[in-house]
Amino acid sequence: MTDIPLENYRQWASTPLTTRPIYSVVIPAYNEEWRIVPTIGAIATHMSSLGEPWEMIIADDGSTDSTVELVQELELANVQLLIAEQNGGKGSAVRRGMLRARGDIVLFADADQSTPIEQFTALKSLIDEGFDVVVGSRSAEGSDVANKSFLRQVFSRGLNLLVRVVFRIPVADTQCGFKMFTAEASETLFQRQVIDEFSFDLEVLYLAKKLGMKTAECPVEWFDAPGSKVDPFKVAIEFLQNLAVIRWNDVRGLYKSANHELPAKAPLAAEPTEKTKTSTAPTGS
Amino acid sequence: MQIEHLHDAPSNSSTLMLNGRFDAHETDAFRATFDGLNDDGIHHITVGLGDVEFLDSTALAELVRGMKRCRENGGDLVLSSLSDPVRVILELTRLDAAFTIN
């Protein structure tokens, strides 16, 4: 018996897209040599099983380990690997990935699979209902959070309360690394986004509210991934500083127009003809 | 992750059926069960991965460790009924060539 999802994956892995992808999945990666390959495998299998053309974008953030080499060696036909010369912060990596995405719907997902890719469909159903931005949430009713430390829970709740009061953003969990956008919303928001550190999520949600975009929260499963590079104290201080920065940026008019140019999108592969055999396109920068 | 243990006395072999996400949070429980079987002289162990959606690198390393321990004692760790994501993860990490897979 043919395993259709597995056949879909093998097709995706070996044959470059000749039509524009429906979905793009952006994975920011900084020194993820220990985690990136299983994550790519899980995401690629699930996304291919959906039966629509899709692409994966690995946005390296100046990794100094073998993350880049590992991704290159996989030689997956529909992975765009964006290599950064130096570490610029998660916000910069996500922005580069989102602005290079070609899909109608764009998801960014953390490299540790802390939110399993199986949650994709739940977020997409809200995009289908007309939302521009859908935020995976560990705080919304129905979410399932495993192994999150008490300290991280305290910080999350405190900071999110502050966000609701100060910015009036009706999102209980601004920092979950699993967010989905329509292509139009993604390009509009990430061309304006300027914060390169972890608080870029907050800035993007602030901009979405400011620009009148429809934003929804979707409860997700979440597993605390061991080896997290997040230092709760450092992130909390940075987060508070960035709250002030975002306000100041807005007051001085920084968000009135794009702050980053839209880069050229990667071309699609030519349709194979009778005489030309499609060869595997290696991942490239 | 849940671990279900099935023992076949005539062949002195065991099957561990795993269910859920096999990551670094689960390796201690897996190791305790696995090493317990080896300590009891059971070195032919099948690990069923049909209901596992995700394996991280720590879990892969744990399976390699288990395979080595079984083989050192004249047995083997066999992976069976792989889910699609597990099969792809093993292929991408090239560990499919290292394991006996049913």
Short mmCIF file of N, CA and C in Angstrom, two decimals, chain A residues 21-189:
data_model
loop_
_atom_site.label_atom_id
_atom_site.label_comp_id
_atom_site.label_asym_id
_atom_site.label_seq_id
_atom_site.Cartn_x
_atom_site.Cartn_y
_atom_site.Cartn_z
N PRO A 21 4.25 28.69 -3.78
CA PRO A 21 3.75 27.91 -2.64
C PRO A 21 2.51 28.56 -2.01
N ILE A 22 1.67 27.72 -1.46
CA ILE A 22 0.53 28.22 -0.69
C ILE A 22 1.00 28.58 0.72
N TYR A 23 1.89 27.75 1.26
CA TYR A 23 2.36 27.95 2.63
C TYR A 23 3.87 28.14 2.65
N SER A 24 4.32 29.01 3.55
CA SER A 24 5.74 29.14 3.86
C SER A 24 5.91 28.94 5.35
N VAL A 25 6.90 28.15 5.72
CA VAL A 25 7.22 27.96 7.14
C VAL A 25 8.64 28.49 7.36
N VAL A 26 8.75 29.50 8.20
CA VAL A 26 10.03 30.16 8.47
C VAL A 26 10.54 29.67 9.83
N ILE A 27 11.78 29.20 9.86
CA ILE A 27 12.37 28.73 11.11
C ILE A 27 13.65 29.52 11.38
N PRO A 28 13.63 30.41 12.38
CA PRO A 28 14.87 31.10 12.73
C PRO A 28 15.80 30.12 13.45
N ALA A 29 17.10 30.21 13.16
CA ALA A 29 18.01 29.21 13.73
C ALA A 29 19.34 29.85 14.13
N TYR A 30 19.64 29.77 15.40
CA TYR A 30 20.94 30.23 15.89
C TYR A 30 21.59 29.10 16.68
N ASN A 31 22.65 28.56 16.17
CA ASN A 31 23.36 27.45 16.81
C ASN A 31 22.40 26.33 17.22
N GLU A 32 21.73 25.80 16.22
CA GLU A 32 20.73 24.76 16.45
C GLU A 32 21.18 23.40 15.93
N GLU A 33 22.49 23.15 15.90
CA GLU A 33 22.96 21.90 15.32
C GLU A 33 22.40 20.67 16.03
N TRP A 34 22.08 20.81 17.29
CA TRP A 34 21.58 19.69 18.07
C TRP A 34 20.11 19.42 17.79
N ARG A 35 19.39 20.43 17.26
CA ARG A 35 17.93 20.28 17.16
C ARG A 35 17.38 20.40 15.74
N ILE A 36 18.14 21.03 14.83
CA ILE A 36 17.51 21.47 13.58
C ILE A 36 17.06 20.33 12.69
N VAL A 37 17.81 19.24 12.62
CA VAL A 37 17.46 18.18 11.66
C VAL A 37 16.17 17.45 12.05
N PRO A 38 16.01 17.00 13.31
CA PRO A 38 14.70 16.41 13.66
C PRO A 38 13.54 17.38 13.45
N THR A 39 13.76 18.66 13.73
CA THR A 39 12.69 19.64 13.52
C THR A 39 12.32 19.74 12.05
N ILE A 40 13.33 19.81 11.20
CA ILE A 40 13.04 19.86 9.75
C ILE A 40 12.28 18.61 9.33
N GLY A 41 12.69 17.46 9.84
CA GLY A 41 12.02 16.22 9.47
C GLY A 41 10.56 16.21 9.87
N ALA A 42 10.28 16.63 11.09
CA ALA A 42 8.89 16.62 11.58
C ALA A 42 8.04 17.62 10.81
N ILE A 43 8.58 18.81 10.59
CA ILE A 43 7.80 19.84 9.89
C ILE A 43 7.59 19.45 8.43
N ALA A 44 8.64 18.95 7.81
CA ALA A 44 8.53 18.59 6.38
C ALA A 44 7.51 17.47 6.17
N THR A 45 7.50 16.49 7.06
CA THR A 45 6.55 15.38 6.91
C THR A 45 5.12 15.88 7.06
N HIS A 46 4.88 16.67 8.10
CA HIS A 46 3.51 17.12 8.34
C HIS A 46 3.04 18.08 7.24
N MET A 47 3.86 19.06 6.92
CA MET A 47 3.43 20.04 5.92
C MET A 47 3.20 19.38 4.56
N SER A 48 4.04 18.43 4.20
CA SER A 48 3.86 17.73 2.92
C SER A 48 2.57 16.93 2.92
N SER A 49 2.17 16.43 4.09
CA SER A 49 0.95 15.62 4.15
C SER A 49 -0.30 16.44 3.86
N LEU A 50 -0.20 17.76 3.94
CA LEU A 50 -1.37 18.61 3.68
C LEU A 50 -1.72 18.66 2.20
N GLY A 51 -0.76 18.27 1.34
CA GLY A 51 -1.07 18.13 -0.08
C GLY A 51 -1.06 19.42 -0.88
N GLU A 52 -0.53 20.49 -0.32
CA GLU A 52 -0.44 21.77 -1.04
C GLU A 52 1.04 22.13 -1.23
N PRO A 53 1.35 22.90 -2.28
CA PRO A 53 2.74 23.33 -2.43
C PRO A 53 3.17 24.22 -1.27
N TRP A 54 4.36 23.96 -0.76
CA TRP A 54 4.82 24.74 0.38
C TRP A 54 6.34 24.80 0.36
N GLU A 55 6.87 25.75 1.10
CA GLU A 55 8.33 25.90 1.18
C GLU A 55 8.73 26.07 2.64
N MET A 56 9.97 25.74 2.90
CA MET A 56 10.55 25.97 4.22
C MET A 56 11.69 26.97 4.06
N ILE A 57 11.77 27.90 5.00
CA ILE A 57 12.85 28.88 4.98
C ILE A 57 13.59 28.78 6.32
N ILE A 58 14.86 28.42 6.26
CA ILE A 58 15.67 28.40 7.47
C ILE A 58 16.43 29.73 7.50
N ALA A 59 16.11 30.56 8.47
CA ALA A 59 16.77 31.87 8.59
C ALA A 59 17.86 31.76 9.65
N ASP A 60 19.05 31.45 9.19
CA ASP A 60 20.19 31.37 10.09
C ASP A 60 20.45 32.75 10.69
N ASP A 61 20.94 32.74 11.91
CA ASP A 61 21.20 34.02 12.59
C ASP A 61 22.68 34.12 12.97
N GLY A 62 23.54 33.80 12.00
CA GLY A 62 24.97 33.88 12.26
C GLY A 62 25.48 32.74 13.13
N SER A 63 24.95 31.56 12.93
CA SER A 63 25.36 30.41 13.74
C SER A 63 26.87 30.17 13.61
N THR A 64 27.46 29.81 14.74
CA THR A 64 28.90 29.51 14.73
C THR A 64 29.14 28.01 14.87
N ASP A 65 28.07 27.25 14.98
CA ASP A 65 28.23 25.79 15.01
C ASP A 65 27.96 25.26 13.59
N SER A 66 27.56 24.01 13.48
CA SER A 66 27.41 23.42 12.15
C SER A 66 25.96 23.46 11.63
N THR A 67 25.13 24.35 12.18
CA THR A 67 23.73 24.44 11.73
C THR A 67 23.63 24.60 10.21
N VAL A 68 24.37 25.55 9.68
CA VAL A 68 24.27 25.85 8.24
C VAL A 68 24.71 24.64 7.41
N GLU A 69 25.83 24.04 7.78
CA GLU A 69 26.34 22.89 7.02
C GLU A 69 25.35 21.72 7.06
N LEU A 70 24.75 21.51 8.23
CA LEU A 70 23.79 20.41 8.36
C LEU A 70 22.60 20.61 7.41
N VAL A 71 22.10 21.84 7.37
CA VAL A 71 20.94 22.11 6.51
C VAL A 71 21.35 21.96 5.04
N GLN A 72 22.52 22.47 4.69
CA GLN A 72 22.98 22.35 3.31
C GLN A 72 23.12 20.89 2.88
N GLU A 73 23.65 20.08 3.79
CA GLU A 73 23.89 18.67 3.45
C GLU A 73 22.60 17.89 3.21
N LEU A 74 21.49 18.39 3.72
CA LEU A 74 20.22 17.68 3.50
C LEU A 74 19.79 17.76 2.04
N GLU A 75 20.21 18.82 1.35
CA GLU A 75 19.89 19.01 -0.07
C GLU A 75 18.39 18.85 -0.34
N LEU A 76 17.59 19.49 0.46
CA LEU A 76 16.14 19.45 0.26
C LEU A 76 15.75 20.51 -0.77
N ALA A 77 14.97 20.09 -1.75
CA ALA A 77 14.73 20.93 -2.92
C ALA A 77 13.97 22.21 -2.60
N ASN A 78 13.13 22.19 -1.59
CA ASN A 78 12.28 23.35 -1.33
C ASN A 78 12.56 24.02 0.00
N VAL A 79 13.84 23.96 0.37
CA VAL A 79 14.29 24.70 1.55
C VAL A 79 15.14 25.87 1.07
N GLN A 80 14.75 27.07 1.48
CA GLN A 80 15.62 28.24 1.28
C GLN A 80 16.43 28.42 2.56
N LEU A 81 17.73 28.44 2.43
CA LEU A 81 18.59 28.67 3.58
C LEU A 81 19.16 30.08 3.47
N LEU A 82 18.81 30.93 4.42
CA LEU A 82 19.29 32.32 4.42
C LEU A 82 20.42 32.42 5.44
N ILE A 83 21.62 32.60 4.96
CA ILE A 83 22.78 32.61 5.85
C ILE A 83 23.10 34.04 6.27
N ALA A 84 23.29 34.24 7.56
CA ALA A 84 23.67 35.56 8.08
C ALA A 84 25.15 35.55 8.43
N GLU A 85 25.83 36.62 8.09
CA GLU A 85 27.26 36.71 8.38
C GLU A 85 27.51 36.79 9.88
N GLN A 86 26.59 37.45 10.58
CA GLN A 86 26.78 37.58 12.02
C GLN A 86 25.44 37.50 12.75
N ASN A 87 25.52 37.27 14.03
CA ASN A 87 24.33 37.16 14.86
C ASN A 87 23.65 38.52 14.99
N GLY A 88 22.39 38.59 14.57
CA GLY A 88 21.69 39.88 14.62
C GLY A 88 20.50 39.89 15.55
N GLY A 89 20.17 38.76 16.15
CA GLY A 89 19.00 38.67 17.02
C GLY A 89 17.86 37.93 16.31
N LYS A 90 17.03 37.29 17.12
CA LYS A 90 15.94 36.49 16.56
C LYS A 90 15.01 37.33 15.68
N GLY A 91 14.78 38.57 16.11
CA GLY A 91 13.90 39.44 15.34
C GLY A 91 14.41 39.69 13.93
N SER A 92 15.70 39.82 13.79
CA SER A 92 16.27 40.05 12.46
C SER A 92 16.19 38.79 11.62
N ALA A 93 16.41 37.64 12.25
CA ALA A 93 16.34 36.38 11.49
C ALA A 93 14.92 36.12 11.01
N VAL A 94 13.95 36.31 11.89
CA VAL A 94 12.56 36.09 11.50
C VAL A 94 12.17 37.06 10.38
N ARG A 95 12.58 38.32 10.52
CA ARG A 95 12.23 39.32 9.48
C ARG A 95 12.78 38.91 8.11
N ARG A 96 14.05 38.50 8.09
CA ARG A 96 14.63 38.10 6.80
C ARG A 96 13.85 36.94 6.20
N GLY A 97 13.48 36.00 7.05
CA GLY A 97 12.72 34.86 6.54
C GLY A 97 11.34 35.24 6.06
N MET A 98 10.64 36.04 6.84
CA MET A 98 9.27 36.40 6.49
C MET A 98 9.23 37.22 5.19
N LEU A 99 10.22 38.08 5.01
CA LEU A 99 10.20 38.93 3.81
C LEU A 99 10.62 38.15 2.55
N ARG A 100 11.25 37.02 2.72
CA ARG A 100 11.61 36.19 1.57
C ARG A 100 10.54 35.14 1.26
N ALA A 101 9.56 35.01 2.15
CA ALA A 101 8.53 33.98 1.96
C ALA A 101 7.69 34.28 0.72
N ARG A 102 7.30 33.22 0.02
CA ARG A 102 6.50 33.37 -1.20
C ARG A 102 5.07 32.85 -1.03
N GLY A 103 4.78 32.27 0.12
CA GLY A 103 3.47 31.65 0.31
C GLY A 103 2.36 32.65 0.58
N ASP A 104 1.11 32.20 0.39
CA ASP A 104 -0.06 33.02 0.72
C ASP A 104 -0.23 33.12 2.23
N ILE A 105 0.18 32.07 2.93
CA ILE A 105 0.10 32.02 4.38
C ILE A 105 1.50 31.71 4.90
N VAL A 106 1.94 32.50 5.87
CA VAL A 106 3.32 32.36 6.34
C VAL A 106 3.31 32.11 7.85
N LEU A 107 3.98 31.04 8.24
CA LEU A 107 4.10 30.69 9.66
C LEU A 107 5.56 30.83 10.07
N PHE A 108 5.81 31.44 11.23
CA PHE A 108 7.16 31.23 11.77
C PHE A 108 7.06 30.36 13.00
N ALA A 109 8.00 29.43 13.09
CA ALA A 109 7.98 28.41 14.15
C ALA A 109 9.38 28.26 14.71
N ASP A 110 9.47 28.18 16.02
CA ASP A 110 10.78 28.02 16.65
C ASP A 110 11.43 26.69 16.26
N ALA A 111 12.75 26.69 16.29
CA ALA A 111 13.52 25.53 15.82
C ALA A 111 13.45 24.35 16.78
N ASP A 112 12.90 24.56 17.96
CA ASP A 112 12.90 23.47 18.94
C ASP A 112 11.62 22.65 18.93
N GLN A 113 10.69 22.96 17.99
CA GLN A 113 9.42 22.22 17.94
C GLN A 113 8.68 22.28 19.27
N SER A 114 8.88 23.34 20.05
CA SER A 114 8.17 23.41 21.32
C SER A 114 6.66 23.48 21.09
N THR A 115 6.25 24.11 20.01
CA THR A 115 4.86 23.97 19.57
C THR A 115 4.88 23.02 18.37
N PRO A 116 4.30 21.85 18.51
CA PRO A 116 4.37 20.87 17.41
C PRO A 116 3.70 21.41 16.15
N ILE A 117 4.27 21.05 15.02
CA ILE A 117 3.76 21.56 13.73
C ILE A 117 2.32 21.10 13.47
N GLU A 118 1.88 20.07 14.17
CA GLU A 118 0.50 19.60 14.00
C GLU A 118 -0.52 20.68 14.36
N GLN A 119 -0.07 21.73 15.05
CA GLN A 119 -0.97 22.84 15.41
C GLN A 119 -1.24 23.78 14.23
N PHE A 120 -0.52 23.57 13.13
CA PHE A 120 -0.64 24.44 11.96
C PHE A 120 -2.09 24.60 11.52
N THR A 121 -2.79 23.49 11.43
CA THR A 121 -4.15 23.50 10.87
C THR A 121 -5.11 24.34 11.73
N ALA A 122 -4.92 24.28 13.04
CA ALA A 122 -5.80 25.06 13.92
C ALA A 122 -5.61 26.56 13.68
N LEU A 123 -4.36 26.99 13.51
CA LEU A 123 -4.12 28.41 13.25
C LEU A 123 -4.65 28.79 11.87
N LYS A 124 -4.44 27.92 10.90
CA LYS A 124 -4.88 28.22 9.53
C LYS A 124 -6.40 28.38 9.45
N SER A 125 -7.11 27.62 10.26
CA SER A 125 -8.58 27.74 10.21
C SER A 125 -9.02 29.14 10.60
N LEU A 126 -8.26 29.80 11.45
CA LEU A 126 -8.59 31.19 11.83
C LEU A 126 -8.21 32.17 10.72
N ILE A 127 -7.12 31.89 10.02
CA ILE A 127 -6.79 32.70 8.83
C ILE A 127 -7.94 32.57 7.82
N ASP A 128 -8.42 31.35 7.64
CA ASP A 128 -9.52 31.11 6.69
C ASP A 128 -10.78 31.87 7.11
N GLU A 129 -10.92 32.12 8.41
CA GLU A 129 -12.10 32.87 8.89
C GLU A 129 -11.95 34.38 8.68
N GLY A 130 -10.76 34.80 8.23
CA GLY A 130 -10.59 36.22 7.91
C GLY A 130 -9.62 36.98 8.79
N PHE A 131 -8.95 36.28 9.70
CA PHE A 131 -7.95 36.97 10.52
C PHE A 131 -6.66 37.17 9.71
N ASP A 132 -5.98 38.28 10.00
CA ASP A 132 -4.72 38.59 9.32
C ASP A 132 -3.53 37.98 10.05
N VAL A 133 -3.64 37.92 11.36
CA VAL A 133 -2.56 37.42 12.22
C VAL A 133 -3.17 36.45 13.22
N VAL A 134 -2.56 35.27 13.35
CA VAL A 134 -3.03 34.31 14.35
C VAL A 134 -1.83 33.90 15.21
N VAL A 135 -2.02 34.07 16.50
CA VAL A 135 -0.94 33.89 17.46
C VAL A 135 -1.14 32.58 18.21
N GLY A 136 -0.18 31.68 18.12
CA GLY A 136 -0.22 30.49 18.97
C GLY A 136 -0.11 30.93 20.42
N SER A 137 -0.96 30.39 21.27
CA SER A 137 -1.01 30.89 22.65
C SER A 137 -0.94 29.77 23.66
N ARG A 138 -0.05 29.99 24.63
CA ARG A 138 0.07 29.05 25.75
C ARG A 138 -0.83 29.47 26.90
N SER A 139 -1.50 30.59 26.73
CA SER A 139 -2.35 31.11 27.80
C SER A 139 -3.83 31.06 27.48
N ALA A 140 -4.16 30.92 26.22
CA ALA A 140 -5.57 30.89 25.85
C ALA A 140 -6.22 29.61 26.36
N GLU A 141 -7.54 29.69 26.58
CA GLU A 141 -8.28 28.53 27.07
C GLU A 141 -8.15 27.39 26.07
N GLY A 142 -7.78 26.21 26.58
CA GLY A 142 -7.62 25.04 25.70
C GLY A 142 -6.18 24.74 25.38
N SER A 143 -5.25 25.61 25.80
CA SER A 143 -3.84 25.33 25.52
C SER A 143 -3.34 24.23 26.45
N ASP A 144 -2.24 23.62 26.07
CA ASP A 144 -1.69 22.49 26.82
C ASP A 144 -0.19 22.70 26.95
N VAL A 145 0.23 23.11 28.14
CA VAL A 145 1.63 23.47 28.35
C VAL A 145 2.30 22.42 29.24
N ALA A 146 3.42 21.87 28.75
CA ALA A 146 4.13 20.84 29.51
C ALA A 146 5.54 21.29 29.84
N ASN A 147 5.94 21.05 31.07
CA ASN A 147 7.33 21.23 31.51
C ASN A 147 7.81 22.67 31.56
N LYS A 148 6.89 23.63 31.56
CA LYS A 148 7.31 25.02 31.64
C LYS A 148 7.65 25.33 33.10
N SER A 149 8.83 25.88 33.33
CA SER A 149 9.26 26.11 34.70
C SER A 149 8.39 27.16 35.38
N PHE A 150 8.32 27.07 36.72
CA PHE A 150 7.52 28.02 37.49
C PHE A 150 8.00 29.44 37.23
N LEU A 151 9.34 29.60 37.18
CA LEU A 151 9.92 30.93 36.96
C LEU A 151 9.45 31.52 35.64
N ARG A 152 9.48 30.70 34.59
CA ARG A 152 9.06 31.19 33.29
C ARG A 152 7.56 31.51 33.29
N GLN A 153 6.78 30.74 34.03
CA GLN A 153 5.34 31.03 34.10
C GLN A 153 5.08 32.38 34.77
N VAL A 154 5.83 32.65 35.87
CA VAL A 154 5.66 33.91 36.59
C VAL A 154 6.03 35.08 35.69
N PHE A 155 7.19 34.97 35.01
CA PHE A 155 7.62 36.04 34.12
C PHE A 155 6.60 36.26 33.00
N SER A 156 6.15 35.17 32.41
CA SER A 156 5.22 35.29 31.29
C SER A 156 3.95 36.01 31.70
N ARG A 157 3.39 35.60 32.83
CA ARG A 157 2.12 36.20 33.25
C ARG A 157 2.29 37.66 33.61
N GLY A 158 3.39 37.97 34.31
CA GLY A 158 3.63 39.35 34.70
C GLY A 158 3.81 40.26 33.49
N LEU A 159 4.63 39.82 32.58
CA LEU A 159 4.90 40.65 31.40
C LEU A 159 3.67 40.77 30.51
N ASN A 160 2.92 39.70 30.38
CA ASN A 160 1.74 39.78 29.53
C ASN A 160 0.66 40.68 30.13
N LEU A 161 0.58 40.68 31.45
CA LEU A 161 -0.36 41.59 32.10
C LEU A 161 0.03 43.04 31.79
N LEU A 162 1.32 43.29 31.87
CA LEU A 162 1.84 44.63 31.58
C LEU A 162 1.51 45.05 30.14
N VAL A 163 1.69 44.11 29.24
CA VAL A 163 1.41 44.38 27.82
C VAL A 163 -0.06 44.74 27.62
N ARG A 164 -0.92 44.01 28.29
CA ARG A 164 -2.36 44.28 28.14
C ARG A 164 -2.72 45.66 28.68
N VAL A 165 -2.10 46.01 29.82
CA VAL A 165 -2.45 47.28 30.46
C VAL A 165 -1.83 48.45 29.69
N VAL A 166 -0.54 48.33 29.36
CA VAL A 166 0.18 49.46 28.73
C VAL A 166 -0.21 49.62 27.26
N PHE A 167 -0.23 48.52 26.54
CA PHE A 167 -0.46 48.61 25.09
C PHE A 167 -1.88 48.27 24.66
N ARG A 168 -2.63 47.71 25.59
CA ARG A 168 -3.99 47.28 25.29
C ARG A 168 -4.04 46.31 24.10
N ILE A 169 -3.04 45.47 24.05
CA ILE A 169 -3.06 44.42 23.04
C ILE A 169 -3.80 43.22 23.63
N PRO A 170 -4.90 42.82 23.02
CA PRO A 170 -5.73 41.76 23.61
C PRO A 170 -5.18 40.36 23.33
N VAL A 171 -3.91 40.17 23.61
CA VAL A 171 -3.28 38.87 23.38
C VAL A 171 -2.63 38.45 24.69
N ALA A 172 -2.98 37.24 25.14
CA ALA A 172 -2.49 36.79 26.44
C ALA A 172 -1.06 36.28 26.39
N ASP A 173 -0.62 35.87 25.21
CA ASP A 173 0.73 35.31 25.09
C ASP A 173 1.38 35.91 23.85
N THR A 174 2.19 36.95 24.06
CA THR A 174 2.80 37.62 22.91
C THR A 174 4.05 36.89 22.41
N GLN A 175 4.64 36.02 23.25
CA GLN A 175 5.98 35.53 22.96
C GLN A 175 6.07 34.12 22.39
N CYS A 176 4.95 33.44 22.26
CA CYS A 176 5.01 32.07 21.73
C CYS A 176 5.59 32.08 20.32
N GLY A 177 6.55 31.22 20.08
CA GLY A 177 7.23 31.20 18.78
C GLY A 177 6.49 30.40 17.73
N PHE A 178 5.23 30.70 17.55
CA PHE A 178 4.41 29.99 16.57
C PHE A 178 3.30 30.95 16.15
N LYS A 179 3.57 31.73 15.09
CA LYS A 179 2.63 32.76 14.67
C LYS A 179 2.42 32.68 13.17
N MET A 180 1.19 32.92 12.77
CA MET A 180 0.82 32.79 11.36
C MET A 180 0.27 34.11 10.83
N PHE A 181 0.60 34.39 9.57
CA PHE A 181 0.20 35.66 8.96
C PHE A 181 -0.29 35.41 7.53
N THR A 182 -1.19 36.27 7.07
CA THR A 182 -1.41 36.29 5.62
C THR A 182 -0.17 36.93 5.00
N ALA A 183 0.05 36.67 3.71
CA ALA A 183 1.24 37.22 3.06
C ALA A 183 1.25 38.75 3.13
N GLU A 184 0.08 39.34 2.92
CA GLU A 184 -0.01 40.80 2.93
C GLU A 184 0.33 41.36 4.31
N ALA A 185 -0.23 40.73 5.34
CA ALA A 185 0.04 41.19 6.71
C ALA A 185 1.52 41.01 7.05
N SER A 186 2.07 39.88 6.65
CA SER A 186 3.47 39.59 6.95
C SER A 186 4.39 40.65 6.35
N GLU A 187 4.17 40.94 5.07
CA GLU A 187 5.04 41.91 4.40
C GLU A 187 4.89 43.30 5.01
N THR A 188 3.66 43.68 5.28
CA THR A 188 3.42 45.01 5.86
C THR A 188 4.08 45.14 7.23
N LEU A 189 3.91 44.12 8.06
CA LEU A 189 4.41 44.20 9.44
C LEU A 189 5.94 44.08 9.49
#
